[in-house]
PDB file of C-alpha atoms and ligand atoms in Angstrom:
ATOM      1  CA  LEU A 128      99.682 100.780 125.208  1.00 44.00           C
ATOM      2  CA  ILE A 129      99.912  99.936 128.847  1.00 42.00           C
ATOM      3  CA  GLY A 130     103.313 100.479 130.293  1.00 44.00           C
ATOM      4  CA  LEU A 131     105.040  97.942 132.465  1.00 46.00           C
ATOM      5  CA  ILE A 132     105.715  99.154 135.968  1.00 46.00           C
ATOM      6  CA  ILE A 133     108.799  97.836 137.642  1.00 45.00           C
ATOM      7  CA  THR A 134     109.555  98.740 141.202  1.00 45.00           C
ATOM      8  CA  LEU A 135     113.174  98.724 142.188  1.00 48.00           C
ATOM      9  CA  PRO A 136     114.132  99.151 145.851  1.00 49.00           C
ATOM     10  CA  GLY A 137     112.845 102.608 146.682  1.00 47.00           C
ATOM     11  CA  ILE A 138     112.521 103.734 143.054  1.00 46.00           C
ATOM     12  CA  GLY A 139     109.614 103.416 140.616  1.00 43.00           C
ATOM     13  CA  PHE A 140     110.072 103.302 136.858  1.00 46.00           C
ATOM     14  CA  VAL A 141     107.750 102.885 133.887  1.00 48.00           C
ATOM     15  CA  LEU A 142     109.044 101.012 130.880  1.00 48.00           C
ATOM     16  CA  ALA A 143     107.093 102.006 127.805  1.00 45.00           C
ATOM     17  CA  PRO A 144     106.459 101.116 125.107  1.00 45.00           C
ATOM     18  CA  VAL A 145     107.652  97.597 125.800  1.00 47.00           C
ATOM     19  CA  PHE A 146     105.610  95.697 123.258  1.00 50.00           C
ATOM     20  CA  ARG A 147     105.842  97.951 120.199  1.00 53.00           C
ATOM     21  CA  LYS A 148     108.229  96.612 117.571  1.00 55.00           C
ATOM     22  CA  PRO A 149     110.967  99.195 117.049  1.00 59.00           C
ATOM     23  CA  LYS A 150     110.922 100.807 113.607  1.00 67.00           C
ATOM     24  CA  GLN A 151     114.057 100.839 111.485  1.00 73.00           C
ATOM     25  CA  LEU A 152     115.103 104.403 110.720  1.00 84.00           C
ATOM     26  CA  TRP A 153     117.639 105.900 108.335  1.00 89.00           C
ATOM     27  CA  ARG A 154     119.793 108.563 109.929  1.00 87.00           C
ATOM     28  CA  THR A 155     122.108 110.967 108.163  1.00 90.00           C
ATOM     29  CA  VAL A 156     125.628 110.813 109.599  1.00 90.00           C
ATOM     30  CA  GLY A 157     127.557 113.062 107.202  1.00 92.00           C
ATOM     31  CA  LYS A 158     128.301 114.156 103.674  1.00 94.00           C
ATOM     32  CA  LEU A 159     129.841 111.686 101.248  1.00 94.00           C
ATOM     33  CA  GLU A 160     132.968 113.845 100.889  1.00 93.00           C
ATOM     34  CA  ASP A 161     133.482 113.690 104.682  1.00 91.00           C
ATOM     35  CA  PHE A 162     134.347 109.995 104.413  1.00 93.00           C
ATOM     36  CA  LYS A 163     137.751 109.142 102.954  1.00 94.00           C
ATOM     37  CA  VAL A 164     138.587 105.581 101.923  1.00 95.00           C
ATOM     38  CA  GLY A 165     140.424 104.006 104.867  1.00 89.00           C
ATOM     39  CA  GLY A 166     139.854 103.274 108.547  1.00 86.00           C
ATOM     40  CA  PHE A 167     136.748 103.513 110.699  1.00 94.00           C
ATOM     41  CA  VAL A 168     135.288 106.900 111.662  1.00 93.00           C
ATOM     42  CA  LEU A 169     133.040 107.463 114.676  1.00 92.00           C
ATOM     43  CA  VAL A 170     129.676 109.118 113.982  1.00 91.00           C
ATOM     44  CA  GLN A 171     127.052 110.140 116.536  1.00 83.00           C
ATOM     45  CA  TYR A 172     123.384 110.921 116.191  1.00 77.00           C
ATOM     46  CA  GLU A 173     120.370 111.653 118.373  1.00 70.00           C
ATOM     47  CA  ASP A 174     118.257 108.601 119.094  1.00 64.00           C
ATOM     48  CA  PRO A 175     114.626 109.632 118.425  1.00 55.00           C
ATOM     49  CA  SER A 176     113.493 107.130 121.039  1.00 50.00           C
ATOM     50  CA  PRO A 177     116.212 107.826 123.591  1.00 47.00           C
ATOM     51  CA  VAL A 178     116.749 106.282 126.951  1.00 49.00           C
ATOM     52  CA  VAL A 179     115.968 109.009 129.453  1.00 49.00           C
ATOM     53  CA  TRP A 180     117.651 108.447 132.768  1.00 49.00           C
ATOM     54  CA  ALA A 181     117.567 111.192 135.406  1.00 48.00           C
ATOM     55  CA  GLY A 182     117.096 113.818 132.710  1.00 49.00           C
ATOM     56  CA  VAL A 183     120.024 112.669 130.575  1.00 49.00           C
ATOM     57  CA  THR A 184     119.311 111.931 126.917  1.00 49.00           C
ATOM     58  CA  ALA A 185     121.492 109.227 125.438  1.00 56.00           C
ATOM     59  CA  LYS A 186     123.263 109.669 122.131  1.00 65.00           C
ATOM     60  CA  ALA A 187     123.791 106.740 119.832  1.00 77.00           C
ATOM     61  CA  GLY A 188     126.886 106.060 117.810  1.00 86.00           C
ATOM     62  CA  ALA A 189     128.346 103.924 115.068  1.00 91.00           C
ATOM     63  CA  TRP A 190     131.699 103.161 113.476  1.00 95.00           C
ATOM     64  CA  ILE A 191     131.704 103.634 109.699  1.00 96.00           C
ATOM     65  CA  ARG A 192     134.416 102.706 107.225  1.00 96.00           C
ATOM     66  CA  ARG A 193     134.462 103.708 103.603  1.00 95.00           C
ATOM     67  CA  ALA A 194     136.052 100.568 102.218  1.00 94.00           C
ATOM     68  CA  SER A 195     136.092 101.812  98.584  1.00 94.00           C
ATOM     69  CA  GLU A 196     134.553 104.654  96.572  1.00 92.00           C
ATOM     70  CA  SER A 197     131.153 102.943  96.682  1.00 90.00           C
ATOM     71  CA  GLU A 198     131.360 100.504  99.606  1.00 95.00           C
ATOM     72  CA  PHE A 199     130.679 101.306 103.263  1.00 96.00           C
ATOM     73  CA  ILE A 200     130.798  99.103 106.362  1.00 96.00           C
ATOM     74  CA  ALA A 201     129.161 100.191 109.640  1.00 96.00           C
ATOM     75  CA  PHE A 202     128.855  98.730 113.126  1.00 95.00           C
ATOM     76  CA  SER A 203     126.958  99.825 116.212  1.00 91.00           C
ATOM     77  CA  ILE A 204     129.266 101.365 118.777  1.00 91.00           C
ATOM     78  CA  ASN A 205     127.782  99.205 121.528  1.00 89.00           C
ATOM     79  CA  CYS A 206     129.638  96.129 122.753  1.00 92.00           C
ATOM     80  CA  ARG A 207     127.580  92.926 122.614  1.00 93.00           C
ATOM     81  CA  HIS A 208     128.515  92.040 126.176  1.00 93.00           C
ATOM     82  CA  LEU A 209     126.975  94.840 128.285  1.00 90.00           C
ATOM     83  CA  GLY A 210     126.753  97.699 125.811  1.00 86.00           C
ATOM     84  CA  CYS A 211     129.830  99.805 126.527  1.00 89.00           C
ATOM     85  CA  PRO A 212     131.032 101.908 123.583  1.00 90.00           C
ATOM     86  CA  VAL A 213     133.814 100.116 121.733  1.00 93.00           C
ATOM     87  CA  ARG A 214     136.812 101.982 120.277  1.00 94.00           C
ATOM     88  CA  TRP A 215     138.487 101.395 116.935  1.00 96.00           C
ATOM     89  CA  VAL A 216     142.271 101.061 117.205  1.00 96.00           C
ATOM     90  CA  GLU A 217     143.958 101.482 113.811  1.00 93.00           C
ATOM     91  CA  ASP A 218     147.037  99.537 114.866  1.00 94.00           C
ATOM     92  CA  PRO A 219     146.394  96.536 115.345  1.00 95.00           C
ATOM     93  CA  ARG A 220     143.067  97.119 113.482  1.00 95.00           C
ATOM     94  CA  LEU A 221     140.755  95.912 116.237  1.00 97.00           C
ATOM     95  CA  PHE A 222     137.716  97.188 118.124  1.00 97.00           C
ATOM     96  CA  MET A 223     138.445  97.276 121.857  1.00 97.00           C
ATOM     97  CA  CYS A 224     135.908  97.457 124.655  1.00 95.00           C
ATOM     98  CA  PRO A 225     137.258  99.358 127.685  1.00 93.00           C
ATOM     99  CA  CYS A 226     134.809  97.821 130.167  1.00 92.00           C
ATOM    100  CA  HIS A 227     135.767  94.138 130.367  1.00 95.00           C
ATOM    101  CA  GLY A 228     138.402  93.663 127.698  1.00 97.00           C
ATOM    102  CA  GLY A 229     136.219  92.549 124.800  1.00 97.00           C
ATOM    103  CA  VAL A 230     138.023  92.583 121.448  1.00 98.00           C
ATOM    104  CA  TYR A 231     136.542  92.401 117.932  1.00 98.00           C
ATOM    105  CA  TYR A 232     138.156  91.983 114.523  1.00 98.00           C
ATOM    106  CA  GLU A 233     137.535  94.631 111.873  1.00 95.00           C
ATOM    107  CA  ASP A 234     134.718  92.504 110.405  1.00 96.00           C
ATOM    108  CA  GLY A 235     132.938  92.768 113.782  1.00 97.00           C
ATOM    109  CA  THR A 236     133.488  89.164 114.860  1.00 98.00           C
ATOM    110  CA  VAL A 237     134.697  88.437 118.387  1.00 98.00           C
ATOM    111  CA  ALA A 238     138.455  88.054 118.820  1.00 98.00           C
ATOM    112  CA  ALA A 239     138.644  87.758 122.621  1.00 98.00           C
ATOM    113  CA  GLY A 240     136.902  88.447 125.901  1.00 96.00           C
ATOM    114  CA  PRO A 241     133.320  88.079 127.110  1.00 97.00           C
ATOM    115  CA  PRO A 242     131.204  89.343 124.153  1.00 97.00           C
ATOM    116  CA  PRO A 243     128.933  86.456 123.089  1.00 97.00           C
ATOM    117  CA  GLU A 244     128.228  87.779 119.570  1.00 96.00           C
ATOM    118  CA  PRO A 245     129.704  89.962 116.824  1.00 97.00           C
ATOM    119  CA  LEU A 246     129.077  93.715 116.783  1.00 95.00           C
ATOM    120  CA  ASP A 247     125.747  94.710 115.224  1.00 93.00           C
ATOM    121  CA  ARG A 248     126.273  95.460 111.555  1.00 94.00           C
ATOM    122  CA  LEU A 249     124.310  98.447 110.228  1.00 94.00           C
ATOM    123  CA  LYS A 250     123.141  99.044 106.663  1.00 95.00           C
ATOM    124  CA  VAL A 251     124.578 102.078 104.885  1.00 95.00           C
ATOM    125  CA  ARG A 252     123.270 104.006 101.876  1.00 95.00           C
ATOM    126  CA  VAL A 253     124.165 107.208 100.055  1.00 96.00           C
ATOM    127  CA  ARG A 254     121.350 109.544  99.006  1.00 95.00           C
ATOM    128  CA  ASP A 255     121.727 112.995  97.497  1.00 95.00           C
ATOM    129  CA  GLY A 256     125.345 113.128  98.612  1.00 95.00           C
ATOM    130  CA  LEU A 257     124.523 112.219 102.210  1.00 94.00           C
ATOM    131  CA  VAL A 258     125.631 109.054 104.015  1.00 94.00           C
ATOM    132  CA  GLU A 259     122.857 107.367 105.996  1.00 93.00           C
ATOM    133  CA  ILE A 260     122.823 104.370 108.340  1.00 92.00           C
ATOM    134  CA  GLU A 261     119.829 102.243 109.235  1.00 91.00           C
ATOM    135  CA  THR A 262     119.369 101.702 112.966  1.00 82.00           C
ATOM    136  CA  THR A 263     116.723 100.513 115.358  1.00 72.00           C
ATOM    137  CA  PRO A 264     115.651 102.987 118.045  1.00 63.00           C
ATOM    138  CA  THR A 265     116.000 101.909 121.630  1.00 54.00           C
ATOM    139  CA  PRO A 266     112.914  99.745 122.233  1.00 46.00           C
ATOM    140  CA  LEU A 267     112.520 100.787 125.838  1.00 42.00           C
ATOM    141  CA  THR A 268     111.989 104.294 127.114  1.00 40.00           C
ATOM    142  CA  LEU A 269     112.801 104.630 130.789  1.00 38.00           C
ATOM    143  CA  THR A 270     110.915 107.405 132.538  1.00 38.00           C
ATOM    144  CA  LYS A 271     111.631 108.160 136.164  1.00 38.00           C
ATOM    145  CA  LEU A 272     108.397 108.440 138.157  1.00 37.00           C
ATOM    146  CA  THR A 273     109.610 109.566 141.554  1.00 33.00           C
TER     147      THR A 273
HETATM  148 FE1  LIG B 467     132.293  95.159 126.457  1.00 65.42          FE
HETATM  149 FE2  LIG B 467     131.852  93.935 128.746  1.00 65.42          FE
HETATM  150  S1  LIG B 467     130.760  95.590 127.906  1.00 65.42           S
HETATM  151  S2  LIG B 467     133.395  93.504 127.288  1.00 65.42           S
END
């Protein structure tokens, strides 16, 4: 696949692979017994198709709530405005974005601020005692050329 070359003022970057459809992947985020019924818990995992920027590998994250013994709810950590990591605040039970004041209800819908859409909801499954979430790898890999 031919990469797309974008030249920014004084800096060259290759974006690749731009046209490949990202594959959904299941990622283990913990053992079942690690999740108590209650509020949201932050989990982090390595993105297998990470954004590489000046040698820094990005980590991805999600908020997971065990709503009952068999029911899980998970959202991407990234705000739908410009992607900042949102924080779960137990009281008043809202997700808050520290960048521009975006606020989401606990079902992921927008309560206030600039986000145009709800938080991305992620599928959750339990296999062999492990909790897994389904995510899409970052579709673009940024590689610094110069
Ligand atoms: Fe979250 Fe702007 S990135 S409100």
